[in-house]
JSON list of N, CA and C in Angstrom, two decimals:
[
{"chain": "A", "resi": 1, "resn": "MET", "atom": "N", "xyz": [0.86, -1.18, 0.00]},
{"chain": "A", "resi": 1, "resn": "MET", "atom": "CA", "xyz": [0.00, 0.00, 0.00]},
{"chain": "A", "resi": 1, "resn": "MET", "atom": "C", "xyz": [0.90, 1.24, 0.00]},
{"chain": "A", "resi": 2, "resn": "ASN", "atom": "N", "xyz": [0.62, 2.15, -0.92]},
{"chain": "A", "resi": 2, "resn": "ASN", "atom": "CA", "xyz": [1.46, 3.34, -0.97]},
{"chain": "A", "resi": 2, "resn": "ASN", "atom": "C", "xyz": [0.87, 4.48, -0.13]},
{"chain": "A", "resi": 3, "resn": "LEU", "atom": "N", "xyz": [1.61, 5.58, -0.04]},
{"chain": "A", "resi": 3, "resn": "LEU", "atom": "CA", "xyz": [1.18, 6.69, 0.82]},
{"chain": "A", "resi": 3, "resn": "LEU", "atom": "C", "xyz": [-0.13, 7.31, 0.36]},
{"chain": "A", "resi": 4, "resn": "GLN", "atom": "N", "xyz": [-0.36, 7.36, -0.93]},
{"chain": "A", "resi": 4, "resn": "GLN", "atom": "CA", "xyz": [-1.62, 7.92, -1.41]},
{"chain": "A", "resi": 4, "resn": "GLN", "atom": "C", "xyz": [-2.80, 7.06, -0.96]},
{"chain": "A", "resi": 5, "resn": "HIS", "atom": "N", "xyz": [-2.64, 5.76, -1.01]},
{"chain": "A", "resi": 5, "resn": "HIS", "atom": "CA", "xyz": [-3.71, 4.87, -0.54]},
{"chain": "A", "resi": 5, "resn": "HIS", "atom": "C", "xyz": [-4.00, 5.11, 0.93]},
{"chain": "A", "resi": 6, "resn": "VAL", "atom": "N", "xyz": [-2.96, 5.28, 1.71]},
{"chain": "A", "resi": 6, "resn": "VAL", "atom": "CA", "xyz": [-3.12, 5.55, 3.15]},
{"chain": "A", "resi": 6, "resn": "VAL", "atom": "C", "xyz": [-3.87, 6.86, 3.35]},
{"chain": "A", "resi": 7, "resn": "ARG", "atom": "N", "xyz": [-3.48, 7.89, 2.61]},
{"chain": "A", "resi": 7, "resn": "ARG", "atom": "CA", "xyz": [-4.15, 9.20, 2.75]},
{"chain": "A", "resi": 7, "resn": "ARG", "atom": "C", "xyz": [-5.62, 9.11, 2.36]},
{"chain": "A", "resi": 8, "resn": "ILE", "atom": "N", "xyz": [-5.93, 8.37, 1.30]},
{"chain": "A", "resi": 8, "resn": "ILE", "atom": "CA", "xyz": [-7.33, 8.22, 0.88]},
{"chain": "A", "resi": 8, "resn": "ILE", "atom": "C", "xyz": [-8.13, 7.52, 1.96]},
{"chain": "A", "resi": 9, "resn": "ILE", "atom": "N", "xyz": [-7.60, 6.46, 2.51]},
{"chain": "A", "resi": 9, "resn": "ILE", "atom": "CA", "xyz": [-8.28, 5.74, 3.59]},
{"chain": "A", "resi": 9, "resn": "ILE", "atom": "C", "xyz": [-8.49, 6.64, 4.79]},
{"chain": "A", "resi": 10, "resn": "GLU", "atom": "N", "xyz": [-7.47, 7.42, 5.17]},
{"chain": "A", "resi": 10, "resn": "GLU", "atom": "CA", "xyz": [-7.60, 8.33, 6.31]},
{"chain": "A", "resi": 10, "resn": "GLU", "atom": "C", "xyz": [-8.67, 9.38, 6.05]},
{"chain": "A", "resi": 11, "resn": "LEU", "atom": "N", "xyz": [-8.72, 9.92, 4.85]},
{"chain": "A", "resi": 11, "resn": "LEU", "atom": "CA", "xyz": [-9.75, 10.91, 4.52]},
{"chain": "A", "resi": 11, "resn": "LEU", "atom": "C", "xyz": [-11.14, 10.31, 4.56]},
{"chain": "A", "resi": 12, "resn": "CYS", "atom": "N", "xyz": [-11.29, 9.10, 4.04]},
{"chain": "A", "resi": 12, "resn": "CYS", "atom": "CA", "xyz": [-12.59, 8.43, 4.11]},
{"chain": "A", "resi": 12, "resn": "CYS", "atom": "C", "xyz": [-13.02, 8.23, 5.56]},
{"chain": "A", "resi": 13, "resn": "GLN", "atom": "N", "xyz": [-12.09, 7.85, 6.40]},
{"chain": "A", "resi": 13, "resn": "GLN", "atom": "CA", "xyz": [-12.42, 7.66, 7.82]},
{"chain": "A", "resi": 13, "resn": "GLN", "atom": "C", "xyz": [-12.81, 8.98, 8.47]},
{"chain": "A", "resi": 14, "resn": "GLN", "atom": "N", "xyz": [-12.10, 10.05, 8.16]},
{"chain": "A", "resi": 14, "resn": "GLN", "atom": "CA", "xyz": [-12.45, 11.37, 8.71]},
{"chain": "A", "resi": 14, "resn": "GLN", "atom": "C", "xyz": [-13.85, 11.78, 8.27]},
{"chain": "A", "resi": 15, "resn": "LEU", "atom": "N", "xyz": [-14.19, 11.48, 7.04]},
{"chain": "A", "resi": 15, "resn": "LEU", "atom": "CA", "xyz": [-15.49, 11.87, 6.50]},
{"chain": "A", "resi": 15, "resn": "LEU", "atom": "C", "xyz": [-16.61, 10.87, 6.85]},
{"chain": "A", "resi": 16, "resn": "LYS", "atom": "N", "xyz": [-16.22, 9.82, 7.56]},
{"chain": "A", "resi": 16, "resn": "LYS", "atom": "CA", "xyz": [-17.16, 8.78, 8.00]},
{"chain": "A", "resi": 16, "resn": "LYS", "atom": "C", "xyz": [-17.83, 8.08, 6.81]},
{"chain": "A", "resi": 17, "resn": "ILE", "atom": "N", "xyz": [-17.03, 7.83, 5.80]},
{"chain": "A", "resi": 17, "resn": "ILE", "atom": "CA", "xyz": [-17.47, 7.05, 4.66]},
{"chain": "A", "resi": 17, "resn": "ILE", "atom": "C", "xyz": [-16.64, 5.76, 4.66]},
{"chain": "A", "resi": 18, "resn": "GLU", "atom": "N", "xyz": [-16.89, 4.98, 5.69]},
{"chain": "A", "resi": 18, "resn": "GLU", "atom": "CA", "xyz": [-16.08, 3.80, 5.99]},
{"chain": "A", "resi": 18, "resn": "GLU", "atom": "C", "xyz": [-16.10, 2.77, 4.86]},
{"chain": "A", "resi": 19, "resn": "ARG", "atom": "N", "xyz": [-17.24, 2.55, 4.26]},
{"chain": "A", "resi": 19, "resn": "ARG", "atom": "CA", "xyz": [-17.32, 1.54, 3.20]},
{"chain": "A", "resi": 19, "resn": "ARG", "atom": "C", "xyz": [-16.45, 1.94, 2.02]},
{"chain": "A", "resi": 20, "resn": "MET", "atom": "N", "xyz": [-16.42, 3.23, 1.74]},
{"chain": "A", "resi": 20, "resn": "MET", "atom": "CA", "xyz": [-15.62, 3.72, 0.64]},
{"chain": "A", "resi": 20, "resn": "MET", "atom": "C", "xyz": [-14.13, 3.46, 0.91]},
{"chain": "A", "resi": 21, "resn": "ALA", "atom": "N", "xyz": [-13.74, 3.59, 2.16]},
{"chain": "A", "resi": 21, "resn": "ALA", "atom": "CA", "xyz": [-12.35, 3.33, 2.53]},
{"chain": "A", "resi": 21, "resn": "ALA", "atom": "C", "xyz": [-11.97, 1.89, 2.23]},
{"chain": "A", "resi": 22, "resn": "VAL", "atom": "N", "xyz": [-12.91, 0.98, 2.39]},
{"chain": "A", "resi": 22, "resn": "VAL", "atom": "CA", "xyz": [-12.67, -0.44, 2.16]},
{"chain": "A", "resi": 22, "resn": "VAL", "atom": "C", "xyz": [-12.72, -0.78, 0.67]},
{"chain": "A", "resi": 23, "resn": "ASP", "atom": "N", "xyz": [-13.67, -0.21, -0.05]},
{"chain": "A", "resi": 23, "resn": "ASP", "atom": "CA", "xyz": [-13.98, -0.63, -1.42]},
{"chain": "A", "resi": 23, "resn": "ASP", "atom": "C", "xyz": [-13.24, 0.10, -2.53]},
{"chain": "A", "resi": 24, "resn": "TRP", "atom": "N", "xyz": [-12.74, 1.28, -2.28]},
{"chain": "A", "resi": 24, "resn": "TRP", "atom": "CA", "xyz": [-12.28, 2.12, -3.38]},
{"chain": "A", "resi": 24, "resn": "TRP", "atom": "C", "xyz": [-11.16, 1.51, -4.20]},
{"chain": "A", "resi": 25, "resn": "ALA", "atom": "N", "xyz": [-10.18, 0.87, -3.57]},
{"chain": "A", "resi": 25, "resn": "ALA", "atom": "CA", "xyz": [-9.04, 0.35, -4.33]},
{"chain": "A", "resi": 25, "resn": "ALA", "atom": "C", "xyz": [-9.46, -0.76, -5.27]},
{"chain": "A", "resi": 26, "resn": "GLY", "atom": "N", "xyz": [-10.29, -1.67, -4.80]},
{"chain": "A", "resi": 26, "resn": "GLY", "atom": "CA", "xyz": [-10.77, -2.76, -5.65]},
{"chain": "A", "resi": 26, "resn": "GLY", "atom": "C", "xyz": [-11.62, -2.27, -6.79]},
{"chain": "A", "resi": 27, "resn": "LEU", "atom": "N", "xyz": [-12.49, -1.31, -6.49]},
{"chain": "A", "resi": 27, "resn": "LEU", "atom": "CA", "xyz": [-13.35, -0.76, -7.54]},
{"chain": "A", "resi": 27, "resn": "LEU", "atom": "C", "xyz": [-12.53, 0.03, -8.56]},
{"chain": "A", "resi": 28, "resn": "ALA", "atom": "N", "xyz": [-11.49, 0.71, -8.10]},
{"chain": "A", "resi": 28, "resn": "ALA", "atom": "CA", "xyz": [-10.62, 1.45, -9.02]},
{"chain": "A", "resi": 28, "resn": "ALA", "atom": "C", "xyz": [-9.89, 0.49, -9.95]},
{"chain": "A", "resi": 29, "resn": "GLN", "atom": "N", "xyz": [-9.40, -0.62, -9.41]},
{"chain": "A", "resi": 29, "resn": "GLN", "atom": "CA", "xyz": [-8.72, -1.61, -10.23]},
{"chain": "A", "resi": 29, "resn": "GLN", "atom": "C", "xyz": [-9.68, -2.21, -11.25]},
{"chain": "A", "resi": 30, "resn": "GLN", "atom": "N", "xyz": [-10.87, -2.52, -10.80]},
{"chain": "A", "resi": 30, "resn": "GLN", "atom": "CA", "xyz": [-11.90, -3.08, -11.70]},
{"chain": "A", "resi": 30, "resn": "GLN", "atom": "C", "xyz": [-12.23, -2.09, -12.81]},
{"chain": "A", "resi": 31, "resn": "ALA", "atom": "N", "xyz": [-12.38, -0.83, -12.46]},
{"chain": "A", "resi": 31, "resn": "ALA", "atom": "CA", "xyz": [-12.69, 0.20, -13.45]},
{"chain": "A", "resi": 31, "resn": "ALA", "atom": "C", "xyz": [-11.57, 0.33, -14.47]},
{"chain": "A", "resi": 32, "resn": "ALA", "atom": "N", "xyz": [-10.34, 0.26, -14.01]},
{"chain": "A", "resi": 32, "resn": "ALA", "atom": "CA", "xyz": [-9.21, 0.36, -14.94]},
{"chain": "A", "resi": 32, "resn": "ALA", "atom": "C", "xyz": [-9.15, -0.84, -15.86]},
{"chain": "A", "resi": 33, "resn": "THR", "atom": "N", "xyz": [-9.37, -2.02, -15.32]},
{"chain": "A", "resi": 33, "resn": "THR", "atom": "CA", "xyz": [-9.33, -3.25, -16.11]},
{"chain": "A", "resi": 33, "resn": "THR", "atom": "C", "xyz": [-10.42, -3.25, -17.18]},
{"chain": "A", "resi": 34, "resn": "GLN", "atom": "N", "xyz": [-11.58, -2.74, -16.80]},
{"chain": "A", "resi": 34, "resn": "GLN", "atom": "CA", "xyz": [-12.72, -2.72, -17.73]},
{"chain": "A", "resi": 34, "resn": "GLN", "atom": "C", "xyz": [-12.79, -1.43, -18.54]},
{"chain": "A", "resi": 35, "resn": "GLU", "atom": "N", "xyz": [-11.78, -0.58, -18.38]},
{"chain": "A", "resi": 35, "resn": "GLU", "atom": "CA", "xyz": [-11.71, 0.70, -19.09]},
{"chain": "A", "resi": 35, "resn": "GLU", "atom": "C", "xyz": [-12.97, 1.53, -18.92]},
{"chain": "A", "resi": 36, "resn": "GLN", "atom": "N", "xyz": [-13.47, 1.56, -17.68]},
{"chain": "A", "resi": 36, "resn": "GLN", "atom": "CA", "xyz": [-14.65, 2.37, -17.36]},
{"chain": "A", "resi": 36, "resn": "GLN", "atom": "C", "xyz": [-14.24, 3.83, -17.20]},
{"chain": "A", "resi": 37, "resn": "SER", "atom": "N", "xyz": [-15.21, 4.70, -17.35]},
{"chain": "A", "resi": 37, "resn": "SER", "atom": "CA", "xyz": [-14.95, 6.13, -17.14]},
{"chain": "A", "resi": 37, "resn": "SER", "atom": "C", "xyz": [-14.84, 6.41, -15.65]},
{"chain": "A", "resi": 38, "resn": "PHE", "atom": "N", "xyz": [-14.29, 7.58, -15.33]},
{"chain": "A", "resi": 38, "resn": "PHE", "atom": "CA", "xyz": [-14.21, 7.99, -13.94]},
{"chain": "A", "resi": 38, "resn": "PHE", "atom": "C", "xyz": [-15.60, 8.11, -13.35]},
{"chain": "A", "resi": 39, "resn": "ALA", "atom": "N", "xyz": [-16.55, 8.60, -14.14]},
{"chain": "A", "resi": 39, "resn": "ALA", "atom": "CA", "xyz": [-17.92, 8.75, -13.65]},
{"chain": "A", "resi": 39, "resn": "ALA", "atom": "C", "xyz": [-18.52, 7.39, -13.29]},
{"chain": "A", "resi": 40, "resn": "ASP", "atom": "N", "xyz": [-18.24, 6.36, -14.09]},
{"chain": "A", "resi": 40, "resn": "ASP", "atom": "CA", "xyz": [-18.73, 5.02, -13.78]},
{"chain": "A", "resi": 40, "resn": "ASP", "atom": "C", "xyz": [-18.12, 4.51, -12.47]},
{"chain": "A", "resi": 41, "resn": "PHE", "atom": "N", "xyz": [-16.82, 4.71, -12.32]},
{"chain": "A", "resi": 41, "resn": "PHE", "atom": "CA", "xyz": [-16.13, 4.32, -11.09]},
{"chain": "A", "resi": 41, "resn": "PHE", "atom": "C", "xyz": [-16.73, 5.04, -9.89]},
{"chain": "A", "resi": 42, "resn": "LEU", "atom": "N", "xyz": [-16.92, 6.34, -10.02]},
{"chain": "A", "resi": 42, "resn": "LEU", "atom": "CA", "xyz": [-17.46, 7.13, -8.92]},
{"chain": "A", "resi": 42, "resn": "LEU", "atom": "C", "xyz": [-18.87, 6.68, -8.56]},
{"chain": "A", "resi": 43, "resn": "GLU", "atom": "N", "xyz": [-19.68, 6.41, -9.57]},
{"chain": "A", "resi": 43, "resn": "GLU", "atom": "CA", "xyz": [-21.04, 5.94, -9.32]},
{"chain": "A", "resi": 43, "resn": "GLU", "atom": "C", "xyz": [-21.03, 4.62, -8.55]},
{"chain": "A", "resi": 44, "resn": "GLN", "atom": "N", "xyz": [-20.19, 3.69, -8.95]},
{"chain": "A", "resi": 44, "resn": "GLN", "atom": "CA", "xyz": [-20.09, 2.41, -8.25]},
{"chain": "A", "resi": 44, "resn": "GLN", "atom": "C", "xyz": [-19.64, 2.61, -6.81]},
{"chain": "A", "resi": 45, "resn": "LEU", "atom": "N", "xyz": [-18.68, 3.48, -6.61]},
{"chain": "A", "resi": 45, "resn": "LEU", "atom": "CA", "xyz": [-18.16, 3.75, -5.29]},
{"chain": "A", "resi": 45, "resn": "LEU", "atom": "C", "xyz": [-19.22, 4.36, -4.38]},
{"chain": "A", "resi": 46, "resn": "LEU", "atom": "N", "xyz": [-19.93, 5.33, -4.89]},
{"chain": "A", "resi": 46, "resn": "LEU", "atom": "CA", "xyz": [-20.99, 5.98, -4.11]},
{"chain": "A", "resi": 46, "resn": "LEU", "atom": "C", "xyz": [-22.15, 5.03, -3.85]},
{"chain": "A", "resi": 47, "resn": "ARG", "atom": "N", "xyz": [-22.46, 4.17, -4.82]},
{"chain": "A", "resi": 47, "resn": "ARG", "atom": "CA", "xyz": [-23.54, 3.20, -4.63]},
{"chain": "A", "resi": 47, "resn": "ARG", "atom": "C", "xyz": [-23.19, 2.22, -3.52]},
{"chain": "A", "resi": 48, "resn": "ALA", "atom": "N", "xyz": [-21.94, 1.76, -3.49]},
{"chain": "A", "resi": 48, "resn": "ALA", "atom": "CA", "xyz": [-21.50, 0.83, -2.45]},
{"chain": "A", "resi": 48, "resn": "ALA", "atom": "C", "xyz": [-21.60, 1.50, -1.08]},
{"chain": "A", "resi": 49, "resn": "GLU", "atom": "N", "xyz": [-21.24, 2.77, -1.00]},
{"chain": "A", "resi": 49, "resn": "GLU", "atom": "CA", "xyz": [-21.33, 3.49, 0.27]},
{"chain": "A", "resi": 49, "resn": "GLU", "atom": "C", "xyz": [-22.79, 3.65, 0.69]},
{"chain": "A", "resi": 50, "resn": "ALA", "atom": "N", "xyz": [-23.66, 3.98, -0.26]},
{"chain": "A", "resi": 50, "resn": "ALA", "atom": "CA", "xyz": [-25.07, 4.18, 0.05]},
{"chain": "A", "resi": 50, "resn": "ALA", "atom": "C", "xyz": [-25.73, 2.88, 0.54]},
{"chain": "A", "resi": 51, "resn": "GLU", "atom": "N", "xyz": [-25.29, 1.76, -0.03]},
{"chain": "A", "resi": 51, "resn": "GLU", "atom": "CA", "xyz": [-25.88, 0.47, 0.34]},
{"chain": "A", "resi": 51, "resn": "GLU", "atom": "C", "xyz": [-25.33, -0.06, 1.67]},
{"chain": "A", "resi": 52, "resn": "ALA", "atom": "N", "xyz": [-24.21, 0.48, 2.12]},
{"chain": "A", "resi": 52, "resn": "ALA", "atom": "CA", "xyz": [-23.59, 0.00, 3.36]},
{"chain": "A", "resi": 52, "resn": "ALA", "atom": "C", "xyz": [-24.34, 0.46, 4.59]}
]
């Protein structure tokens, strides 16, 4: 895990978006693999947080 990943997780925890802290890296990798747009990635990330 690099420093940027740590900072993202810390920011998610500060903002109390705990599910996002857990899911974002996997969803980002999936989005890159499937060549999804940033908007698609963001939508998936927000949906996972809303469902948590």
